[in-house]
Amino acid sequence: MQQIDQAIVDRIIQMAWEDRTSFDAIQRQFGLDESAVIRLMRSAMKASSFRMWRARVSGRKTKHQALRGAEVMRFKSSDQKNRDF
């Protein structure tokens, strides 16, 4: 994986923790597929935090665009107020 700026890594981690942000959205914005996000999370977090995150997102429909229902609309975090993502 190429070297990524720490601010971008922090943003990817924040998006990965958000329930409504899908892996597809992370891929569109940063070019990292689900397996790359998992590798990044594993390398950037403590082992216990990574295990907690994996348990949280495993099987969560909102993390996969194809599985989520139509009632789940695009989510924009407070950090994105003035950004055009």
PDB file of N, CA and C in Angstrom:
ATOM      1  N   MET A   1       0.855  -1.173   0.000  1.00  0.00           N
ATOM      2  CA  MET A   1       0.000   0.000   0.000  1.00  0.00           C
ATOM      3  C   MET A   1       0.895   1.229   0.000  1.00  0.00           C
ATOM      4  N   GLN A   2       0.533   2.230  -0.767  1.00  0.00           N
ATOM      5  CA  GLN A   2       1.322   3.445  -0.826  1.00  0.00           C
ATOM      6  C   GLN A   2       1.215   4.231   0.474  1.00  0.00           C
ATOM      7  N   GLN A   3       2.175   5.117   0.685  1.00  0.00           N
ATOM      8  CA  GLN A   3       2.186   5.941   1.891  1.00  0.00           C
ATOM      9  C   GLN A   3       1.026   6.934   1.840  1.00  0.00           C
ATOM     10  N   ILE A   4       0.262   7.020   2.920  1.00  0.00           N
ATOM     11  CA  ILE A   4      -0.905   7.897   2.981  1.00  0.00           C
ATOM     12  C   ILE A   4      -0.685   8.916   4.085  1.00  0.00           C
ATOM     13  N   ASP A   5      -1.032  10.169   3.820  1.00  0.00           N
ATOM     14  CA  ASP A   5      -0.924  11.248   4.791  1.00  0.00           C
ATOM     15  C   ASP A   5      -1.713  10.895   6.060  1.00  0.00           C
ATOM     16  N   GLN A   6      -1.191  11.230   7.229  1.00  0.00           N
ATOM     17  CA  GLN A   6      -1.825  10.867   8.502  1.00  0.00           C
ATOM     18  C   GLN A   6      -3.233  11.443   8.624  1.00  0.00           C
ATOM     19  N   ALA A   7      -3.459  12.640   8.108  1.00  0.00           N
ATOM     20  CA  ALA A   7      -4.803  13.230   8.169  1.00  0.00           C
ATOM     21  C   ALA A   7      -5.795  12.393   7.354  1.00  0.00           C
ATOM     22  N   ILE A   8      -5.346  11.853   6.235  1.00  0.00           N
ATOM     23  CA  ILE A   8      -6.211  11.008   5.416  1.00  0.00           C
ATOM     24  C   ILE A   8      -6.462   9.684   6.126  1.00  0.00           C
ATOM     25  N   VAL A   9      -5.416   9.113   6.730  1.00  0.00           N
ATOM     26  CA  VAL A   9      -5.585   7.873   7.498  1.00  0.00           C
ATOM     27  C   VAL A   9      -6.607   8.088   8.603  1.00  0.00           C
ATOM     28  N   ASP A  10      -6.488   9.202   9.324  1.00  0.00           N
ATOM     29  CA  ASP A  10      -7.438   9.509  10.403  1.00  0.00           C
ATOM     30  C   ASP A  10      -8.862   9.611   9.870  1.00  0.00           C
ATOM     31  N   ARG A  11      -9.043  10.228   8.713  1.00  0.00           N
ATOM     32  CA  ARG A  11     -10.378  10.374   8.125  1.00  0.00           C
ATOM     33  C   ARG A  11     -10.936   9.022   7.693  1.00  0.00           C
ATOM     34  N   ILE A  12     -10.090   8.174   7.112  1.00  0.00           N
ATOM     35  CA  ILE A  12     -10.534   6.841   6.702  1.00  0.00           C
ATOM     36  C   ILE A  12     -10.969   6.036   7.928  1.00  0.00           C
ATOM     37  N   ILE A  13     -10.191   6.111   9.002  1.00  0.00           N
ATOM     38  CA  ILE A  13     -10.544   5.408  10.241  1.00  0.00           C
ATOM     39  C   ILE A  13     -11.878   5.923  10.773  1.00  0.00           C
ATOM     40  N   GLN A  14     -12.063   7.238  10.767  1.00  0.00           N
ATOM     41  CA  GLN A  14     -13.322   7.810  11.238  1.00  0.00           C
ATOM     42  C   GLN A  14     -14.490   7.312  10.383  1.00  0.00           C
ATOM     43  N   MET A  15     -14.316   7.304   9.075  1.00  0.00           N
ATOM     44  CA  MET A  15     -15.387   6.834   8.185  1.00  0.00           C
ATOM     45  C   MET A  15     -15.657   5.348   8.394  1.00  0.00           C
ATOM     46  N   ALA A  16     -14.613   4.563   8.630  1.00  0.00           N
ATOM     47  CA  ALA A  16     -14.791   3.126   8.841  1.00  0.00           C
ATOM     48  C   ALA A  16     -15.572   2.851  10.124  1.00  0.00           C
ATOM     49  N   TRP A  17     -15.413   3.696  11.125  1.00  0.00           N
ATOM     50  CA  TRP A  17     -16.153   3.515  12.377  1.00  0.00           C
ATOM     51  C   TRP A  17     -17.603   3.954  12.255  1.00  0.00           C
ATOM     52  N   GLU A  18     -17.905   4.883  11.337  1.00  0.00           N
ATOM     53  CA  GLU A  18     -19.272   5.385  11.190  1.00  0.00           C
ATOM     54  C   GLU A  18     -20.179   4.284  10.637  1.00  0.00           C
ATOM     55  N   ASP A  19     -21.336   4.127  11.240  1.00  0.00           N
ATOM     56  CA  ASP A  19     -22.263   3.079  10.820  1.00  0.00           C
ATOM     57  C   ASP A  19     -22.790   3.287   9.404  1.00  0.00           C
ATOM     58  N   ARG A  20     -23.086   4.507   9.051  1.00  0.00           N
ATOM     59  CA  ARG A  20     -23.736   4.748   7.757  1.00  0.00           C
ATOM     60  C   ARG A  20     -22.773   4.937   6.602  1.00  0.00           C
ATOM     61  N   THR A  21     -21.489   5.023   6.856  1.00  0.00           N
ATOM     62  CA  THR A  21     -20.529   5.182   5.770  1.00  0.00           C
ATOM     63  C   THR A  21     -20.138   3.804   5.262  1.00  0.00           C
ATOM     64  N   SER A  22     -20.477   3.529   4.015  1.00  0.00           N
ATOM     65  CA  SER A  22     -20.206   2.204   3.451  1.00  0.00           C
ATOM     66  C   SER A  22     -18.748   2.099   2.995  1.00  0.00           C
ATOM     67  N   PHE A  23     -18.293   0.867   2.844  1.00  0.00           N
ATOM     68  CA  PHE A  23     -16.958   0.642   2.288  1.00  0.00           C
ATOM     69  C   PHE A  23     -16.896   1.174   0.859  1.00  0.00           C
ATOM     70  N   ASP A  24     -18.023   1.145   0.158  1.00  0.00           N
ATOM     71  CA  ASP A  24     -18.076   1.674  -1.205  1.00  0.00           C
ATOM     72  C   ASP A  24     -17.779   3.171  -1.223  1.00  0.00           C
ATOM     73  N   ALA A  25     -18.298   3.902  -0.236  1.00  0.00           N
ATOM     74  CA  ALA A  25     -18.040   5.345  -0.153  1.00  0.00           C
ATOM     75  C   ALA A  25     -16.563   5.616   0.120  1.00  0.00           C
ATOM     76  N   ILE A  26     -15.956   4.812   0.966  1.00  0.00           N
ATOM     77  CA  ILE A  26     -14.525   4.957   1.246  1.00  0.00           C
ATOM     78  C   ILE A  26     -13.729   4.665  -0.018  1.00  0.00           C
ATOM     79  N   GLN A  27     -14.136   3.649  -0.763  1.00  0.00           N
ATOM     80  CA  GLN A  27     -13.428   3.321  -1.998  1.00  0.00           C
ATOM     81  C   GLN A  27     -13.560   4.439  -3.022  1.00  0.00           C
ATOM     82  N   ARG A  28     -14.757   4.994  -3.174  1.00  0.00           N
ATOM     83  CA  ARG A  28     -14.944   6.094  -4.122  1.00  0.00           C
ATOM     84  C   ARG A  28     -14.094   7.301  -3.747  1.00  0.00           C
ATOM     85  N   GLN A  29     -14.008   7.594  -2.460  1.00  0.00           N
ATOM     86  CA  GLN A  29     -13.311   8.801  -2.025  1.00  0.00           C
ATOM     87  C   GLN A  29     -11.798   8.625  -1.952  1.00  0.00           C
ATOM     88  N   PHE A  30     -11.335   7.447  -1.504  1.00  0.00           N
ATOM     89  CA  PHE A  30      -9.906   7.267  -1.261  1.00  0.00           C
ATOM     90  C   PHE A  30      -9.258   6.162  -2.097  1.00  0.00           C
ATOM     91  N   GLY A  31     -10.059   5.391  -2.841  1.00  0.00           N
ATOM     92  CA  GLY A  31      -9.507   4.346  -3.687  1.00  0.00           C
ATOM     93  C   GLY A  31      -9.104   3.080  -2.944  1.00  0.00           C
ATOM     94  N   LEU A  32      -9.578   2.922  -1.706  1.00  0.00           N
ATOM     95  CA  LEU A  32      -9.259   1.725  -0.914  1.00  0.00           C
ATOM     96  C   LEU A  32     -10.477   0.816  -0.859  1.00  0.00           C
ATOM     97  N   ASP A  33     -10.318  -0.431  -1.301  1.00  0.00           N
ATOM     98  CA  ASP A  33     -11.428  -1.361  -1.199  1.00  0.00           C
ATOM     99  C   ASP A  33     -11.528  -1.878   0.238  1.00  0.00           C
ATOM    100  N   GLU A  34     -12.516  -2.713   0.497  1.00  0.00           N
ATOM    101  CA  GLU A  34     -12.772  -3.193   1.860  1.00  0.00           C
ATOM    102  C   GLU A  34     -11.547  -3.880   2.461  1.00  0.00           C
ATOM    103  N   SER A  35     -10.883  -4.719   1.695  1.00  0.00           N
ATOM    104  CA  SER A  35      -9.714  -5.423   2.247  1.00  0.00           C
ATOM    105  C   SER A  35      -8.573  -4.458   2.566  1.00  0.00           C
ATOM    106  N   ALA A  36      -8.407  -3.406   1.767  1.00  0.00           N
ATOM    107  CA  ALA A  36      -7.375  -2.396   2.053  1.00  0.00           C
ATOM    108  C   ALA A  36      -7.728  -1.601   3.302  1.00  0.00           C
ATOM    109  N   VAL A  37      -9.015  -1.309   3.493  1.00  0.00           N
ATOM    110  CA  VAL A  37      -9.450  -0.605   4.704  1.00  0.00           C
ATOM    111  C   VAL A  37      -9.184  -1.485   5.929  1.00  0.00           C
ATOM    112  N   ILE A  38      -9.468  -2.763   5.818  1.00  0.00           N
ATOM    113  CA  ILE A  38      -9.213  -3.689   6.930  1.00  0.00           C
ATOM    114  C   ILE A  38      -7.720  -3.726   7.253  1.00  0.00           C
ATOM    115  N   ARG A  39      -6.875  -3.795   6.222  1.00  0.00           N
ATOM    116  CA  ARG A  39      -5.417  -3.794   6.460  1.00  0.00           C
ATOM    117  C   ARG A  39      -4.973  -2.494   7.121  1.00  0.00           C
ATOM    118  N   LEU A  40      -5.508  -1.363   6.652  1.00  0.00           N
ATOM    119  CA  LEU A  40      -5.165  -0.074   7.236  1.00  0.00           C
ATOM    120  C   LEU A  40      -5.599  -0.010   8.697  1.00  0.00           C
ATOM    121  N   MET A  41      -6.814  -0.457   8.971  1.00  0.00           N
ATOM    122  CA  MET A  41      -7.321  -0.442  10.345  1.00  0.00           C
ATOM    123  C   MET A  41      -6.460  -1.339  11.243  1.00  0.00           C
ATOM    124  N   ARG A  42      -6.075  -2.495  10.740  1.00  0.00           N
ATOM    125  CA  ARG A  42      -5.252  -3.421  11.520  1.00  0.00           C
ATOM    126  C   ARG A  42      -3.898  -2.789  11.853  1.00  0.00           C
ATOM    127  N   SER A  43      -3.299  -2.085  10.897  1.00  0.00           N
ATOM    128  CA  SER A  43      -1.968  -1.519  11.122  1.00  0.00           C
ATOM    129  C   SER A  43      -2.009  -0.219  11.925  1.00  0.00           C
ATOM    130  N   ALA A  44      -3.124   0.506  11.879  1.00  0.00           N
ATOM    131  CA  ALA A  44      -3.189   1.823  12.524  1.00  0.00           C
ATOM    132  C   ALA A  44      -3.773   1.787  13.937  1.00  0.00           C
ATOM    133  N   MET A  45      -4.394   0.675  14.312  1.00  0.00           N
ATOM    134  CA  MET A  45      -5.082   0.618  15.605  1.00  0.00           C
ATOM    135  C   MET A  45      -4.441  -0.414  16.518  1.00  0.00           C
ATOM    136  N   LYS A  46      -4.702  -0.269  17.808  1.00  0.00           N
ATOM    137  CA  LYS A  46      -4.294  -1.304  18.752  1.00  0.00           C
ATOM    138  C   LYS A  46      -5.085  -2.566  18.416  1.00  0.00           C
ATOM    139  N   ALA A  47      -4.523  -3.720  18.756  1.00  0.00           N
ATOM    140  CA  ALA A  47      -5.161  -4.999  18.438  1.00  0.00           C
ATOM    141  C   ALA A  47      -6.562  -5.093  19.037  1.00  0.00           C
ATOM    142  N   SER A  48      -6.727  -4.653  20.267  1.00  0.00           N
ATOM    143  CA  SER A  48      -8.045  -4.737  20.914  1.00  0.00           C
ATOM    144  C   SER A  48      -9.058  -3.822  20.228  1.00  0.00           C
ATOM    145  N   SER A  49      -8.624  -2.646  19.793  1.00  0.00           N
ATOM    146  CA  SER A  49      -9.519  -1.726  19.079  1.00  0.00           C
ATOM    147  C   SER A  49      -9.898  -2.288  17.724  1.00  0.00           C
ATOM    148  N   PHE A  50      -8.925  -2.911  17.054  1.00  0.00           N
ATOM    149  CA  PHE A  50      -9.220  -3.517  15.755  1.00  0.00           C
ATOM    150  C   PHE A  50     -10.239  -4.639  15.900  1.00  0.00           C
ATOM    151  N   ARG A  51     -10.058  -5.498  16.903  1.00  0.00           N
ATOM    152  CA  ARG A  51     -11.019  -6.591  17.123  1.00  0.00           C
ATOM    153  C   ARG A  51     -12.412  -6.045  17.428  1.00  0.00           C
ATOM    154  N   MET A  52     -12.488  -4.969  18.208  1.00  0.00           N
ATOM    155  CA  MET A  52     -13.778  -4.359  18.531  1.00  0.00           C
ATOM    156  C   MET A  52     -14.430  -3.810  17.252  1.00  0.00           C
ATOM    157  N   TRP A  53     -13.638  -3.159  16.401  1.00  0.00           N
ATOM    158  CA  TRP A  53     -14.165  -2.610  15.150  1.00  0.00           C
ATOM    159  C   TRP A  53     -14.646  -3.727  14.231  1.00  0.00           C
ATOM    160  N   ARG A  54     -13.850  -4.798  14.093  1.00  0.00           N
ATOM    161  CA  ARG A  54     -14.245  -5.910  13.223  1.00  0.00           C
ATOM    162  C   ARG A  54     -15.533  -6.564  13.709  1.00  0.00           C
ATOM    163  N   ALA A  55     -15.672  -6.723  15.009  1.00  0.00           N
ATOM    164  CA  ALA A  55     -16.903  -7.294  15.554  1.00  0.00           C
ATOM    165  C   ALA A  55     -18.077  -6.370  15.263  1.00  0.00           C
ATOM    166  N   ARG A  56     -17.834  -5.072  15.306  1.00  0.00           N
ATOM    167  CA  ARG A  56     -18.903  -4.092  15.075  1.00  0.00           C
ATOM    168  C   ARG A  56     -19.361  -4.090  13.619  1.00  0.00           C
ATOM    169  N   VAL A  57     -18.435  -4.144  12.670  1.00  0.00           N
ATOM    170  CA  VAL A  57     -18.820  -4.009  11.260  1.00  0.00           C
ATOM    171  C   VAL A  57     -19.142  -5.333  10.584  1.00  0.00           C
ATOM    172  N   SER A  58     -18.743  -6.442  11.161  1.00  0.00           N
ATOM    173  CA  SER A  58     -19.021  -7.739  10.541  1.00  0.00           C
ATOM    174  C   SER A  58     -20.522  -7.974  10.448  1.00  0.00           C
ATOM    175  N   GLY A  59     -20.987  -8.160   9.244  1.00  0.00           N
ATOM    176  CA  GLY A  59     -22.400  -8.430   9.020  1.00  0.00           C
ATOM    177  C   GLY A  59     -23.297  -7.199   9.067  1.00  0.00           C
ATOM    178  N   ARG A  60     -22.724  -6.023   9.240  1.00  0.00           N
ATOM    179  CA  ARG A  60     -23.523  -4.796   9.299  1.00  0.00           C
ATOM    180  C   ARG A  60     -23.905  -4.389   7.878  1.00  0.00           C
ATOM    181  N   LYS A  61     -25.180  -4.386   7.596  1.00  0.00           N
ATOM    182  CA  LYS A  61     -25.663  -4.105   6.242  1.00  0.00           C
ATOM    183  C   LYS A  61     -25.295  -2.705   5.767  1.00  0.00           C
ATOM    184  N   THR A  62     -25.259  -1.744   6.659  1.00  0.00           N
ATOM    185  CA  THR A  62     -25.001  -0.373   6.232  1.00  0.00           C
ATOM    186  C   THR A  62     -23.573  -0.165   5.752  1.00  0.00           C
ATOM    187  N   LYS A  63     -22.672  -1.099   6.031  1.00  0.00           N
ATOM    188  CA  LYS A  63     -21.294  -0.959   5.566  1.00  0.00           C
ATOM    189  C   LYS A  63     -21.135  -1.436   4.124  1.00  0.00           C
ATOM    190  N   HIS A  64     -22.184  -2.011   3.551  1.00  0.00           N
ATOM    191  CA  HIS A  64     -22.133  -2.491   2.171  1.00  0.00           C
ATOM    192  C   HIS A  64     -23.304  -1.895   1.407  1.00  0.00           C
ATOM    193  N   GLN A  65     -23.000  -1.069   0.447  1.00  0.00           N
ATOM    194  CA  GLN A  65     -24.011  -0.337  -0.330  1.00  0.00           C
ATOM    195  C   GLN A  65     -25.061  -1.274  -0.918  1.00  0.00           C
ATOM    196  N   ALA A  66     -24.654  -2.425  -1.413  1.00  0.00           N
ATOM    197  CA  ALA A  66     -25.588  -3.341  -2.070  1.00  0.00           C
ATOM    198  C   ALA A  66     -26.560  -3.978  -1.077  1.00  0.00           C
ATOM    199  N   LEU A  67     -26.191  -4.056   0.189  1.00  0.00           N
ATOM    200  CA  LEU A  67     -27.039  -4.708   1.187  1.00  0.00           C
ATOM    201  C   LEU A  67     -27.968  -3.755   1.926  1.00  0.00           C
ATOM    202  N   ARG A  68     -27.650  -2.470   1.907  1.00  0.00           N
ATOM    203  CA  ARG A  68     -28.462  -1.537   2.688  1.00  0.00           C
ATOM    204  C   ARG A  68     -29.786  -1.238   2.006  1.00  0.00           C
ATOM    205  N   GLY A  69     -30.758  -0.967   2.805  1.00  0.00           N
ATOM    206  CA  GLY A  69     -32.086  -0.665   2.294  1.00  0.00           C
ATOM    207  C   GLY A  69     -32.183   0.752   1.773  1.00  0.00           C
ATOM    208  N   ALA A  70     -33.242   1.019   1.057  1.00  0.00           N
ATOM    209  CA  ALA A  70     -33.451   2.347   0.479  1.00  0.00           C
ATOM    210  C   ALA A  70     -33.671   3.413   1.546  1.00  0.00           C
ATOM    211  N   GLU A  71     -34.079   2.994   2.753  1.00  0.00           N
ATOM    212  CA  GLU A  71     -34.336   3.971   3.806  1.00  0.00           C
ATOM    213  C   GLU A  71     -33.053   4.576   4.376  1.00  0.00           C
ATOM    214  N   VAL A  72     -31.904   3.968   4.088  1.00  0.00           N
ATOM    215  CA  VAL A  72     -30.632   4.497   4.561  1.00  0.00           C
ATOM    216  C   VAL A  72     -30.118   5.462   3.504  1.00  0.00           C
ATOM    217  N   MET A  73     -30.213   6.721   3.825  1.00  0.00           N
ATOM    218  CA  MET A  73     -29.790   7.759   2.891  1.00  0.00           C
ATOM    219  C   MET A  73     -28.328   8.084   3.110  1.00  0.00           C
ATOM    220  N   ARG A  74     -27.775   8.900   2.232  1.00  0.00           N
ATOM    221  CA  ARG A  74     -26.382   9.312   2.349  1.00  0.00           C
ATOM    222  C   ARG A  74     -26.189  10.039   3.668  1.00  0.00           C
ATOM    223  N   PHE A  75     -25.130   9.694   4.368  1.00  0.00           N
ATOM    224  CA  PHE A  75     -24.828  10.312   5.649  1.00  0.00           C
ATOM    225  C   PHE A  75     -23.661  11.258   5.468  1.00  0.00           C
ATOM    226  N   LYS A  76     -23.749  12.432   6.045  1.00  0.00           N
ATOM    227  CA  LYS A  76     -22.677  13.403   5.979  1.00  0.00           C
ATOM    228  C   LYS A  76     -22.324  13.775   7.412  1.00  0.00           C
ATOM    229  N   SER A  77     -21.113  13.432   7.839  1.00  0.00           N
ATOM    230  CA  SER A  77     -20.721  13.704   9.218  1.00  0.00           C
ATOM    231  C   SER A  77     -20.501  15.191   9.424  1.00  0.00           C
ATOM    232  N   SER A  78     -20.426  15.595  10.680  1.00  0.00           N
ATOM    233  CA  SER A  78     -20.216  17.006  10.996  1.00  0.00           C
ATOM    234  C   SER A  78     -18.863  17.491  10.499  1.00  0.00           C
ATOM    235  N   ASP A  79     -17.919  16.593  10.298  1.00  0.00           N
ATOM    236  CA  ASP A  79     -16.607  16.970   9.783  1.00  0.00           C
ATOM    237  C   ASP A  79     -16.652  17.320   8.303  1.00  0.00           C
ATOM    238  N   GLN A  80     -17.740  17.009   7.627  1.00  0.00           N
ATOM    239  CA  GLN A  80     -17.844  17.230   6.195  1.00  0.00           C
ATOM    240  C   GLN A  80     -18.692  18.442   5.834  1.00  0.00           C
ATOM    241  N   LYS A  81     -19.046  19.268   6.799  1.00  0.00           N
ATOM    242  CA  LYS A  81     -19.954  20.396   6.541  1.00  0.00           C
ATOM    243  C   LYS A  81     -19.552  21.219   5.313  1.00  0.00           C
ATOM    244  N   ASN A  82     -18.303  21.600   5.257  1.00  0.00           N
ATOM    245  CA  ASN A  82     -17.868  22.481   4.185  1.00  0.00           C
ATOM    246  C   ASN A  82     -17.071  21.752   3.116  1.00  0.00           C
ATOM    247  N   ARG A  83     -17.107  20.451   3.147  1.00  0.00           N
ATOM    248  CA  ARG A  83     -16.380  19.689   2.131  1.00  0.00           C
ATOM    249  C   ARG A  83     -17.346  19.204   1.082  1.00  0.00           C
ATOM    250  N   ASP A  84     -16.828  19.047  -0.104  1.00  0.00           N
ATOM    251  CA  ASP A  84     -17.668  18.611  -1.206  1.00  0.00           C
ATOM    252  C   ASP A  84     -17.290  17.182  -1.602  1.00  0.00           C
ATOM    253  N   PHE A  85     -17.681  16.193  -0.773  1.00  0.00           N
ATOM    254  CA  PHE A  85     -17.343  14.793  -1.039  1.00  0.00           C
ATOM    255  C   PHE A  85     -18.512  14.114  -1.681  1.00  0.00           C
TER     256      PHE A  85
END
